[in-house]
Short mmCIF file of C-alpha atoms and ligand atoms in Angstrom, two decimals:
data_model
loop_
_atom_site.label_atom_id
_atom_site.label_comp_id
_atom_site.label_asym_id
_atom_site.label_seq_id
_atom_site.Cartn_x
_atom_site.Cartn_y
_atom_site.Cartn_z
CA MET Q 1 26.41 24.64 14.92
CA THR Q 2 27.54 22.00 12.33
CA ASP Q 3 29.60 20.41 14.94
CA VAL Q 4 26.87 20.09 17.36
CA ASN Q 5 24.46 18.72 14.96
CA LEU Q 6 27.09 16.01 14.03
CA ASP Q 7 27.43 15.27 17.68
CA GLN Q 8 23.80 14.87 18.04
CA THR Q 9 23.54 12.77 14.87
CA ALA Q 10 26.27 10.46 16.29
CA ASP Q 11 24.32 10.28 19.59
CA TRP Q 12 21.08 9.56 17.89
CA LYS Q 13 22.43 6.90 15.84
CA ARG Q 14 24.10 5.28 18.83
CA ASN Q 15 20.97 5.26 20.88
CA ASP Q 16 18.93 4.12 17.93
CA HIS Q 17 21.08 0.93 17.60
CA ARG Q 18 20.99 0.38 21.39
CA HIS Q 19 17.26 0.80 21.97
CA TYR Q 20 15.05 1.22 18.98
CA MET Q 21 13.93 -2.07 17.31
CA HIS Q 22 12.83 -1.09 13.81
CA PRO Q 23 10.17 -2.75 11.77
CA PHE Q 24 11.41 -5.25 8.95
CA THR Q 25 15.01 -4.63 9.66
CA ASP Q 26 18.21 -6.79 10.08
CA HIS Q 27 19.71 -4.88 13.00
CA LYS Q 28 23.05 -6.73 13.03
CA GLU Q 29 23.47 -5.87 9.33
CA LEU Q 30 22.41 -2.13 9.98
CA GLY Q 31 24.75 -1.73 12.73
CA GLU Q 32 27.62 -3.07 10.60
CA LYS Q 33 26.74 -0.70 7.78
CA GLY Q 34 27.00 2.32 9.99
CA GLY Q 35 23.34 2.76 11.14
CA THR Q 36 20.35 4.78 10.43
CA ARG Q 37 19.77 7.99 8.73
CA VAL Q 38 18.01 10.37 10.98
CA ILE Q 39 15.09 12.13 9.38
CA THR Q 40 14.37 15.24 11.29
CA ARG Q 41 11.83 17.43 9.25
CA ALA Q 42 10.03 17.54 5.98
CA GLU Q 43 8.34 20.05 3.66
CA GLY Q 44 6.19 19.64 0.73
CA VAL Q 45 7.72 16.62 -1.25
CA TYR Q 46 11.07 16.70 0.49
CA ILE Q 47 12.57 15.10 3.63
CA TYR Q 48 15.56 16.35 5.42
CA ASP Q 49 18.08 14.34 7.51
CA SER Q 50 19.88 15.52 10.53
CA GLU Q 51 22.97 16.33 8.41
CA GLY Q 52 21.05 18.67 6.36
CA GLN Q 53 20.66 16.60 3.20
CA GLN Q 54 17.48 17.47 1.18
CA ILE Q 55 15.79 14.15 -0.27
CA LEU Q 56 13.03 13.81 -2.75
CA ASP Q 57 10.46 11.67 -1.22
CA GLY Q 58 9.57 9.28 -4.08
CA MET Q 59 7.61 6.99 -1.71
CA ALA Q 60 5.38 9.54 0.07
CA GLY Q 61 6.61 8.34 3.33
CA LEU Q 62 5.27 4.59 3.02
CA TRP Q 63 2.77 5.19 0.36
CA CYS Q 64 0.79 7.40 2.67
CA VAL Q 65 1.78 11.21 2.73
CA ASN Q 66 -0.33 11.86 -0.28
CA LEU Q 67 -0.82 15.58 0.41
CA GLY Q 68 2.97 15.97 1.20
CA TYR Q 69 4.55 17.37 4.43
CA GLY Q 70 3.67 20.56 6.29
CA ARG Q 71 0.11 20.86 5.48
CA GLN Q 72 -1.09 23.33 8.38
CA GLU Q 73 -4.75 22.60 7.94
CA LEU Q 74 -3.94 18.81 8.96
CA VAL Q 75 -2.00 20.02 11.92
CA ASP Q 76 -4.73 22.53 12.90
CA ALA Q 77 -7.39 19.91 12.52
CA ALA Q 78 -5.58 17.62 14.96
CA ALA Q 79 -4.66 20.33 17.35
CA ARG Q 80 -8.35 21.71 17.43
CA GLN Q 81 -9.66 18.04 17.95
CA MET Q 82 -7.16 17.17 20.72
CA GLN Q 83 -8.28 20.31 22.63
CA GLU Q 84 -11.99 19.73 22.34
CA LEU Q 85 -12.06 15.85 22.67
CA PRO Q 86 -8.63 14.16 22.38
CA TYR Q 87 -10.28 10.59 22.96
CA TYR Q 88 -13.39 8.94 23.49
CA ASN Q 89 -14.49 5.45 22.57
CA SER Q 90 -17.66 4.26 20.72
CA PHE Q 91 -18.04 1.13 22.44
CA PHE Q 92 -20.71 1.77 24.92
CA GLN Q 93 -23.58 3.45 23.12
CA CYS Q 94 -21.43 6.74 22.62
CA THR Q 95 -20.25 8.42 19.43
CA HIS Q 96 -18.58 11.70 18.56
CA PRO Q 97 -18.69 14.13 15.60
CA PRO Q 98 -15.44 13.48 13.83
CA ALA Q 99 -16.10 9.74 13.46
CA ILE Q 100 -19.77 10.35 12.44
CA GLU Q 101 -18.79 12.83 9.75
CA LEU Q 102 -15.87 10.78 8.48
CA SER Q 103 -18.06 7.86 8.08
CA GLN Q 104 -20.53 9.92 6.30
CA LEU Q 105 -18.05 11.38 3.94
CA LEU Q 106 -16.43 8.06 3.31
CA SER Q 107 -19.70 6.62 2.37
CA ASP Q 108 -20.34 9.61 -0.17
CA LEU Q 109 -16.94 9.19 -1.68
CA SER Q 110 -16.91 5.41 -2.04
CA PRO Q 111 -18.76 3.35 -4.70
CA GLY Q 112 -22.64 3.32 -4.23
CA GLN Q 113 -22.81 -0.03 -2.51
CA PHE Q 114 -20.91 1.34 0.44
CA ASN Q 115 -22.74 2.86 3.31
CA HIS Q 116 -20.99 1.80 6.42
CA VAL Q 117 -17.65 2.13 7.90
CA PHE Q 118 -15.82 0.20 10.67
CA PHE Q 119 -12.59 2.24 11.90
CA THR Q 120 -9.40 0.55 12.91
CA GLY Q 121 -5.86 2.10 13.75
CA SER Q 122 -4.07 0.47 10.74
CA GLY Q 123 -4.26 -1.38 7.38
CA SER Q 124 -3.38 -4.58 9.13
CA GLU Q 125 -6.08 -4.29 11.59
CA ALA Q 126 -8.52 -3.30 8.79
CA ASN Q 127 -7.75 -6.65 7.13
CA ASP Q 128 -8.11 -8.50 10.40
CA THR Q 129 -11.57 -6.78 10.65
CA GLN Q 130 -12.27 -8.03 7.19
CA ILE Q 131 -11.62 -11.67 8.30
CA ARG Q 132 -13.88 -11.19 11.34
CA LEU Q 133 -16.68 -9.72 9.03
CA ILE Q 134 -16.33 -12.39 6.43
CA ARG Q 135 -16.87 -15.11 9.04
CA ARG Q 136 -19.63 -13.32 10.77
CA TYR Q 137 -21.49 -12.77 7.35
CA TRP Q 138 -21.21 -16.47 6.41
CA ASP Q 139 -22.26 -17.63 9.94
CA LEU Q 140 -25.28 -15.41 9.94
CA LYS Q 141 -26.24 -16.65 6.58
CA GLY Q 142 -26.36 -19.97 7.91
CA GLN Q 143 -23.31 -21.20 5.97
CA PRO Q 144 -20.65 -21.51 8.49
CA ASP Q 145 -18.68 -24.03 6.48
CA ARG Q 146 -17.75 -21.17 4.16
CA MET Q 147 -14.49 -20.64 5.95
CA THR Q 148 -11.83 -20.31 3.43
CA ILE Q 149 -10.40 -17.02 2.09
CA ILE Q 150 -8.35 -17.08 -1.02
CA ALA Q 151 -5.42 -14.59 -1.28
CA ARG Q 152 -2.35 -14.47 -3.47
CA LYS Q 153 1.17 -15.03 -3.17
CA ASN Q 154 3.34 -11.97 -2.76
CA ALA Q 155 0.38 -10.07 -1.53
CA TYR Q 156 0.83 -7.70 1.31
CA HIS Q 157 -2.05 -7.24 3.74
CA GLY Q 158 -0.26 -6.20 6.74
CA SER Q 159 1.89 -7.62 9.66
CA THR Q 160 -0.65 -8.72 12.40
CA LEU Q 161 -1.26 -12.53 12.47
CA GLY Q 162 -4.27 -12.07 10.36
CA GLY Q 163 -2.99 -9.73 7.90
CA ALA Q 164 0.29 -11.59 7.44
CA SER Q 165 -1.62 -14.73 6.99
CA LEU Q 166 -3.73 -13.23 4.24
CA GLY Q 167 -0.46 -11.81 2.87
CA GLY Q 168 1.52 -14.11 0.46
CA MET Q 169 4.94 -13.19 1.77
CA SER Q 170 7.01 -16.22 2.29
CA ALA Q 171 9.61 -14.56 4.31
CA MET Q 172 6.87 -13.63 6.85
CA HIS Q 173 5.30 -16.99 6.75
CA GLU Q 174 8.54 -18.68 7.56
CA GLN Q 175 8.72 -16.66 10.88
CA MET Q 176 5.10 -17.39 11.83
CA VAL Q 177 3.87 -20.40 13.69
CA MET Q 178 1.62 -20.78 10.62
CA PRO Q 179 -0.66 -18.71 8.45
CA VAL Q 180 -3.82 -18.83 10.54
CA PRO Q 181 -6.08 -21.85 9.35
CA GLY Q 182 -8.52 -21.27 6.53
CA ILE Q 183 -6.44 -19.12 4.13
CA GLU Q 184 -5.34 -20.41 0.87
CA HIS Q 185 -3.05 -18.62 -1.75
CA ILE Q 186 -3.04 -18.60 -5.48
CA GLU Q 187 -0.36 -17.45 -7.92
CA GLN Q 188 -0.05 -13.71 -8.52
CA PRO Q 189 -0.83 -11.87 -11.86
CA TYR Q 190 2.81 -10.76 -12.33
CA PRO Q 191 3.35 -10.18 -16.16
CA PHE Q 192 7.06 -9.51 -16.01
CA GLU Q 193 7.98 -12.56 -13.90
CA LEU Q 194 5.52 -15.10 -14.79
CA GLY Q 195 3.79 -14.07 -18.11
CA ALA Q 196 6.62 -13.87 -20.66
CA ASP Q 197 5.05 -16.26 -23.14
CA LEU Q 198 1.46 -15.04 -23.20
CA SER Q 199 -0.11 -11.80 -24.41
CA PRO Q 200 -1.15 -9.63 -21.42
CA GLU Q 201 -4.75 -10.44 -22.06
CA GLU Q 202 -4.33 -14.15 -22.01
CA PHE Q 203 -1.93 -14.01 -19.05
CA GLY Q 204 -4.59 -11.90 -17.07
CA LEU Q 205 -7.30 -14.52 -17.89
CA GLN Q 206 -5.13 -17.35 -17.03
CA GLN Q 207 -4.04 -16.07 -13.71
CA ALA Q 208 -7.63 -14.97 -12.73
CA ARG Q 209 -8.80 -18.59 -13.56
CA LEU Q 210 -6.36 -19.88 -10.89
CA LEU Q 211 -9.15 -18.57 -8.44
CA GLU Q 212 -11.84 -20.72 -10.23
CA LYS Q 213 -9.70 -23.69 -10.08
CA LYS Q 214 -8.80 -23.17 -6.33
CA ILE Q 215 -12.62 -22.81 -5.58
CA GLN Q 216 -13.30 -26.12 -7.48
CA GLU Q 217 -10.45 -27.68 -5.70
CA ILE Q 218 -11.67 -26.61 -2.17
CA GLY Q 219 -15.47 -26.89 -3.07
CA ALA Q 220 -17.40 -23.64 -3.57
CA GLU Q 221 -19.64 -24.43 -0.51
CA LYS Q 222 -16.42 -23.81 1.60
CA VAL Q 223 -15.03 -20.79 0.26
CA ALA Q 224 -15.94 -17.48 1.83
CA ALA Q 225 -14.03 -14.75 0.05
CA PHE Q 226 -11.32 -13.48 -2.09
CA ILE Q 227 -8.92 -10.72 -1.19
CA GLY Q 228 -6.48 -8.81 -3.36
CA GLU Q 229 -4.93 -5.47 -3.83
CA PRO Q 230 -5.99 -3.83 -7.19
CA VAL Q 231 -2.27 -3.09 -7.75
CA GLN Q 232 0.11 -5.05 -5.61
CA GLY Q 233 2.15 -2.54 -3.63
CA ALA Q 234 4.83 -3.88 -1.37
CA GLY Q 235 5.13 -7.11 -3.60
CA GLY Q 236 6.75 -4.72 -6.11
CA VAL Q 237 4.11 -2.42 -7.78
CA ILE Q 238 2.55 -5.34 -9.71
CA ILE Q 239 0.20 -4.07 -12.15
CA PRO Q 240 -2.20 -6.90 -13.52
CA PRO Q 241 -3.31 -6.88 -17.22
CA ASP Q 242 -6.68 -5.31 -17.78
CA SER Q 243 -8.37 -8.78 -18.32
CA TYR Q 244 -7.52 -9.89 -14.86
CA TRP Q 245 -10.03 -8.11 -12.43
CA PRO Q 246 -13.10 -8.34 -14.55
CA GLU Q 247 -12.53 -12.14 -14.62
CA ILE Q 248 -12.02 -12.27 -10.95
CA GLN Q 249 -15.33 -10.41 -10.52
CA ARG Q 250 -17.03 -12.93 -12.90
CA ILE Q 251 -15.73 -15.77 -10.82
CA CYS Q 252 -16.77 -14.27 -7.50
CA ASP Q 253 -20.29 -13.72 -8.74
CA GLU Q 254 -20.58 -17.06 -10.26
CA TYR Q 255 -19.49 -18.84 -6.94
CA GLY Q 256 -21.17 -16.40 -4.69
CA ILE Q 257 -18.06 -15.64 -2.79
CA LEU Q 258 -17.33 -12.10 -1.38
CA LEU Q 259 -14.74 -9.91 -2.94
CA VAL Q 260 -12.40 -7.94 -0.84
CA ALA Q 261 -10.41 -5.10 -2.22
CA ASP Q 262 -7.34 -4.20 -0.16
CA GLU Q 263 -7.30 -0.62 -1.04
CA VAL Q 264 -4.66 0.51 1.59
CA ILE Q 265 -2.51 1.92 -1.04
CA THR Q 266 -4.88 2.41 -3.94
CA ALA Q 267 -7.60 4.43 -2.24
CA PHE Q 268 -7.91 8.13 -2.31
CA GLY Q 269 -6.38 8.94 -5.71
CA ARG Q 270 -3.33 6.77 -6.22
CA LEU Q 271 -4.62 5.32 -9.40
CA GLY Q 272 -6.36 8.58 -10.58
CA GLU Q 273 -9.59 7.54 -8.94
CA TRP Q 274 -11.10 7.72 -5.48
CA PHE Q 275 -10.75 4.04 -5.52
CA GLY Q 276 -8.77 1.49 -7.49
CA SER Q 277 -11.64 -0.63 -7.81
CA THR Q 278 -13.21 2.13 -9.89
CA HIS Q 279 -10.22 2.05 -12.08
CA TYR Q 280 -10.67 -1.72 -12.69
CA GLY Q 281 -14.55 -1.70 -12.92
CA ILE Q 282 -14.94 -4.18 -9.92
CA ARG Q 283 -17.75 -4.10 -7.37
CA PRO Q 284 -16.12 -5.29 -4.15
CA ASP Q 285 -18.17 -6.20 -0.95
CA LEU Q 286 -15.59 -4.93 1.48
CA ILE Q 287 -12.64 -2.37 0.98
CA SER Q 288 -9.71 -2.01 3.31
CA PHE Q 289 -8.26 1.41 3.69
CA ALA Q 290 -5.73 3.14 5.73
CA LYS Q 291 -2.40 5.02 4.66
CA GLY Q 292 -3.56 8.01 2.40
CA VAL Q 293 -6.93 8.40 4.38
CA THR Q 294 -4.83 10.84 6.80
CA SER Q 295 -1.92 11.31 4.53
CA GLY Q 296 -0.08 9.57 7.34
CA TYR Q 297 -0.41 12.35 9.63
CA LEU Q 298 -2.11 10.27 12.20
CA PRO Q 299 -2.68 6.35 12.21
CA LEU Q 300 -6.09 5.46 10.97
CA GLY Q 301 -7.50 2.52 8.85
CA GLY Q 302 -10.83 0.90 8.48
CA SER Q 303 -13.27 -1.31 6.47
CA LEU Q 304 -15.72 -0.04 4.07
CA VAL Q 305 -18.69 -2.40 4.52
CA GLY Q 306 -20.88 -2.97 1.38
CA ASP Q 307 -24.64 -3.31 1.71
CA ARG Q 308 -24.42 -7.04 0.94
CA VAL Q 309 -22.53 -7.60 4.20
CA ALA Q 310 -24.00 -4.72 6.14
CA ASP Q 311 -27.61 -5.82 5.53
CA VAL Q 312 -26.77 -9.26 7.21
CA VAL Q 313 -24.14 -8.30 9.87
CA ILE Q 314 -26.08 -5.19 11.06
CA ALA Q 315 -29.60 -6.18 10.23
CA SER Q 316 -29.56 -9.70 11.71
CA GLY Q 317 -28.88 -8.23 15.23
CA GLY Q 318 -26.54 -9.70 17.79
CA GLU Q 319 -23.14 -8.10 18.76
CA PHE Q 320 -20.32 -8.19 16.27
CA ALA Q 321 -17.77 -8.94 19.04
CA HIS Q 322 -14.89 -7.03 17.35
CA GLY Q 323 -13.30 -3.52 17.98
CA TYR Q 324 -10.26 -1.65 18.99
CA THR Q 325 -9.59 0.90 21.78
CA TYR Q 326 -8.73 3.40 19.06
CA SER Q 327 -11.65 2.54 16.45
CA GLY Q 328 -12.66 5.92 15.42
CA HIS Q 329 -10.07 7.84 17.24
CA PRO Q 330 -11.27 11.49 17.23
CA ALA Q 331 -8.09 13.19 16.23
CA ALA Q 332 -7.31 10.67 13.52
CA CYS Q 333 -10.79 11.01 12.21
CA ALA Q 334 -10.61 14.93 12.29
CA VAL Q 335 -7.41 14.76 10.25
CA ALA Q 336 -8.74 12.21 7.71
CA LEU Q 337 -11.88 14.60 7.22
CA GLU Q 338 -9.66 17.50 6.57
CA ASN Q 339 -7.34 15.50 4.20
CA LEU Q 340 -10.17 14.22 2.26
CA ARG Q 341 -11.70 17.74 1.99
CA ILE Q 342 -8.37 19.08 0.83
CA LEU Q 343 -8.36 16.39 -1.87
CA GLN Q 344 -11.94 17.38 -2.91
CA ARG Q 345 -11.48 21.05 -2.47
CA GLU Q 346 -8.14 21.17 -4.68
CA LYS Q 347 -9.57 18.32 -7.15
CA ILE Q 348 -6.24 16.42 -6.43
CA VAL Q 349 -7.72 13.14 -7.52
CA GLU Q 350 -8.82 14.70 -10.97
CA LYS Q 351 -5.56 16.41 -11.33
CA VAL Q 352 -3.79 13.15 -10.83
CA LYS Q 353 -5.75 11.50 -13.44
CA GLU Q 354 -5.74 14.22 -16.19
CA ARG Q 355 -2.27 15.72 -15.67
CA THR Q 356 0.16 14.29 -13.21
CA ALA Q 357 -0.20 10.63 -13.93
CA PRO Q 358 -0.05 11.03 -17.81
CA TYR Q 359 3.12 13.11 -17.50
CA PHE Q 360 4.48 10.64 -14.88
CA ASN Q 361 3.75 7.61 -16.93
CA GLU Q 362 5.41 9.12 -20.05
CA ARG Q 363 8.62 10.13 -18.28
CA TRP Q 364 8.76 6.85 -16.31
CA ALA Q 365 8.36 4.82 -19.37
CA GLY Q 366 11.53 6.52 -20.74
CA LEU Q 367 13.48 4.68 -17.94
CA GLY Q 368 12.84 1.67 -19.94
CA ASP Q 369 15.60 2.72 -22.29
CA HIS Q 370 18.22 2.37 -19.69
CA PRO Q 371 20.56 -0.54 -20.33
CA LEU Q 372 19.83 -2.02 -16.78
CA VAL Q 373 16.12 -1.83 -17.12
CA GLY Q 374 14.04 -4.79 -18.25
CA GLU Q 375 10.66 -3.07 -17.89
CA ALA Q 376 9.50 0.20 -16.65
CA ARG Q 377 5.77 0.05 -15.77
CA SER Q 378 3.46 2.50 -14.09
CA LEU Q 379 -0.28 3.20 -13.36
CA GLY Q 380 -1.58 6.44 -11.86
CA LEU Q 381 1.18 7.51 -9.48
CA VAL Q 382 2.84 4.26 -8.75
CA GLY Q 383 5.76 2.86 -10.76
CA ALA Q 384 8.17 0.14 -10.91
CA ILE Q 385 11.48 -0.76 -12.88
CA GLU Q 386 13.00 -3.95 -13.23
CA ILE Q 387 16.67 -4.25 -13.02
CA VAL Q 388 18.05 -6.99 -15.15
CA ARG Q 389 21.33 -8.22 -16.32
CA ASP Q 390 20.11 -8.81 -19.81
CA LYS Q 391 17.27 -6.85 -21.36
CA ASP Q 392 16.19 -9.44 -23.80
CA SER Q 393 16.35 -12.55 -21.85
CA ARG Q 394 15.14 -10.70 -18.65
CA GLU Q 395 17.93 -12.54 -16.79
CA ARG Q 396 18.40 -10.96 -13.32
CA PHE Q 397 21.52 -10.43 -11.51
CA HIS Q 398 22.53 -12.87 -8.80
CA LYS Q 399 20.76 -12.33 -5.64
CA ASP Q 400 23.94 -11.87 -3.67
CA GLN Q 401 25.02 -9.09 -6.01
CA GLY Q 402 22.06 -7.05 -4.39
CA ALA Q 403 21.52 -4.92 -7.55
CA GLY Q 404 18.26 -3.47 -6.19
CA PRO Q 405 19.74 -2.49 -2.75
CA ARG Q 406 22.74 -0.94 -4.46
CA CYS Q 407 20.53 1.20 -6.47
CA ARG Q 408 18.41 2.19 -3.55
CA ASP Q 409 21.56 3.13 -1.52
CA PHE Q 410 22.82 5.26 -4.58
CA CYS Q 411 19.26 6.86 -4.70
CA ILE Q 412 19.23 7.98 -1.09
CA SER Q 413 22.72 9.38 -1.02
CA ASN Q 414 21.79 11.30 -4.23
CA GLY Q 415 18.81 12.79 -2.67
CA LEU Q 416 16.06 10.44 -3.83
CA VAL Q 417 13.86 7.87 -1.96
CA MET Q 418 13.13 4.82 -4.19
CA ARG Q 419 12.61 1.55 -2.66
CA ALA Q 420 13.96 -1.81 -3.55
CA VAL Q 421 11.78 -4.93 -3.47
CA GLY Q 422 14.52 -7.44 -4.53
CA ASP Q 423 15.68 -5.84 -7.83
CA THR Q 424 12.44 -4.20 -8.53
CA MET Q 425 12.76 -0.55 -7.80
CA ILE Q 426 9.47 1.24 -6.87
CA VAL Q 427 8.05 4.54 -6.43
CA SER Q 428 4.71 6.09 -5.08
CA PRO Q 429 5.14 9.77 -4.91
CA PRO Q 430 2.95 12.24 -3.08
CA LEU Q 431 -0.15 13.10 -5.08
CA ILE Q 432 0.86 16.86 -5.13
CA PHE Q 433 3.91 16.05 -7.27
CA GLY Q 434 4.51 18.69 -9.82
CA LYS Q 435 5.97 18.37 -13.28
CA GLU Q 436 9.47 19.59 -11.91
CA HIS Q 437 9.30 16.93 -9.10
CA ILE Q 438 8.65 14.18 -11.84
CA ASP Q 439 11.53 15.48 -13.86
CA GLU Q 440 13.68 15.38 -10.74
CA LEU Q 441 12.63 12.00 -9.85
CA VAL Q 442 13.21 10.39 -13.41
CA GLU Q 443 16.54 12.37 -13.78
CA LYS Q 444 17.75 11.12 -10.41
CA ALA Q 445 16.60 7.54 -10.97
CA TRP Q 446 18.47 7.48 -14.36
CA LYS Q 447 21.64 8.69 -12.85
CA CYS Q 448 21.44 6.19 -9.89
CA LEU Q 449 20.71 3.37 -12.53
CA ASP Q 450 24.14 4.47 -14.13
CA LEU Q 451 25.82 4.47 -10.78
CA THR Q 452 24.43 0.84 -10.04
CA GLN Q 453 25.64 -0.31 -13.41
CA GLN Q 454 29.04 0.99 -12.91
CA SER Q 455 29.26 -0.46 -9.38
CA LEU Q 456 28.00 -3.92 -10.70
CA GLU Q 457 30.73 -3.83 -13.39
CA SER Q 458 33.50 -2.84 -11.04
CA ALA Q 459 32.49 -4.78 -7.96
CA PRO Q 460 30.13 -7.53 -9.00
C1 PLP V 1 0.49 -1.00 4.21
C2 PLP V 1 -0.40 -2.11 3.77
C3 PLP V 1 -1.08 -2.86 4.73
C4 PLP V 1 -0.90 -2.58 6.12
O1 PLP V 1 -1.14 -1.40 6.79
P1 PLP V 1 -0.55 -1.02 8.29
O2 PLP V 1 -1.13 0.31 8.53
O3 PLP V 1 1.02 -1.22 7.90
O4 PLP V 1 -0.90 -2.07 9.21
C5 PLP V 1 -2.31 -3.65 4.47
N1 PLP V 1 -2.42 -3.81 3.01
C6 PLP V 1 -1.75 -3.17 2.12
C7 PLP V 1 -2.13 -3.18 0.68
C8 PLP V 1 -0.59 -2.24 2.42
O5 PLP V 1 0.02 -1.70 1.39
#
């Protein structure tokens, strides 16, 4: 049995290397390092590889498997829908129950100004849709010169041309012909990297006012919108000071520009509220969602369209010339409906806020005592630790030493998924994490920080 599995694993790895081009992967380096880990099944908060190792999933897949693995109701919802109506489009005056019911439920769950939903297949497509909606809105308002969307450096808004252009990832921009025209970036609110000399309050205001400066530089009559993730995810779980978002809201209001919250990670309970915007008390005009809406069981994303935009784009008449073959895919919508109903029925968002997150935040903060850790921060159920050479000066290890990737590799071989963004280690566990899982996560993280420290000392 064991031998068969090992043969099979070797086969898979060989063919993976030969044929499967992975997202965001250096294949040459991967081949040299012995290839991929084959994940074959998962249950609850654990994934299992083809060699039988059990691994605690500290990232909920990729920020999405919020209900954990193996939820039969989600499987049944997909199977039922696939038998009844696996696919139909809603382009040509047709519709179907799952998309109707899901748009109704999303309107109920989201802040009051949201009563319409445009469905996509992913978060990237959701943000591309936002670009289209923003432009359409200002066109119909008779202000077509309002073309520029302001976003932030080190933001992640997806990997399509539109999403990656909104995003502020320099490594991605370097490989594109260009960020598409009409998108400008301001500096991010990253206290650990950029805010050492100021109080959090002052730093938050200072970074928010970069938006105002940028608007004045471009000319308010040319600015269409601002987009941001309430908490930057892929950039390294960057949690802005509390003063940041209210000031952004003030500036958007003052200059009349649309506010877009990319809630692909923060929606549906991640920060202990149904929407991250609620946590920060902002009133976005558009919200992007994806990931957690189906707990990742099927791909689905979309734009929540606030009344300010809907009242113009819908009420003005004329076709909004935009849509995807899989907009409102019935099976994906059926899974999302069931997923959201489970979150409601089991009061998971409330549990995150009242119990899981406070315990996680307290235990996570304890990692700040480790000699390698310059900061341990968390909010709701996302967390980050900054690996540093020197705690006081926040001096980093040299990039070539790969402290973060080392730590990540120790984690996975010790049964924990914790992601490395440079030397920032991040987690985003399933919302169903119990106390025992948080204990296991923190204990394994500490042990792997020890191993990382030893390895940096013995082979810098
Ligand atoms: C993941 C992510 C996206 C992109 O979603 P995809 O489904 O991968 O296209 C966009 N925005 C944020 C904030 C994300 O985390």
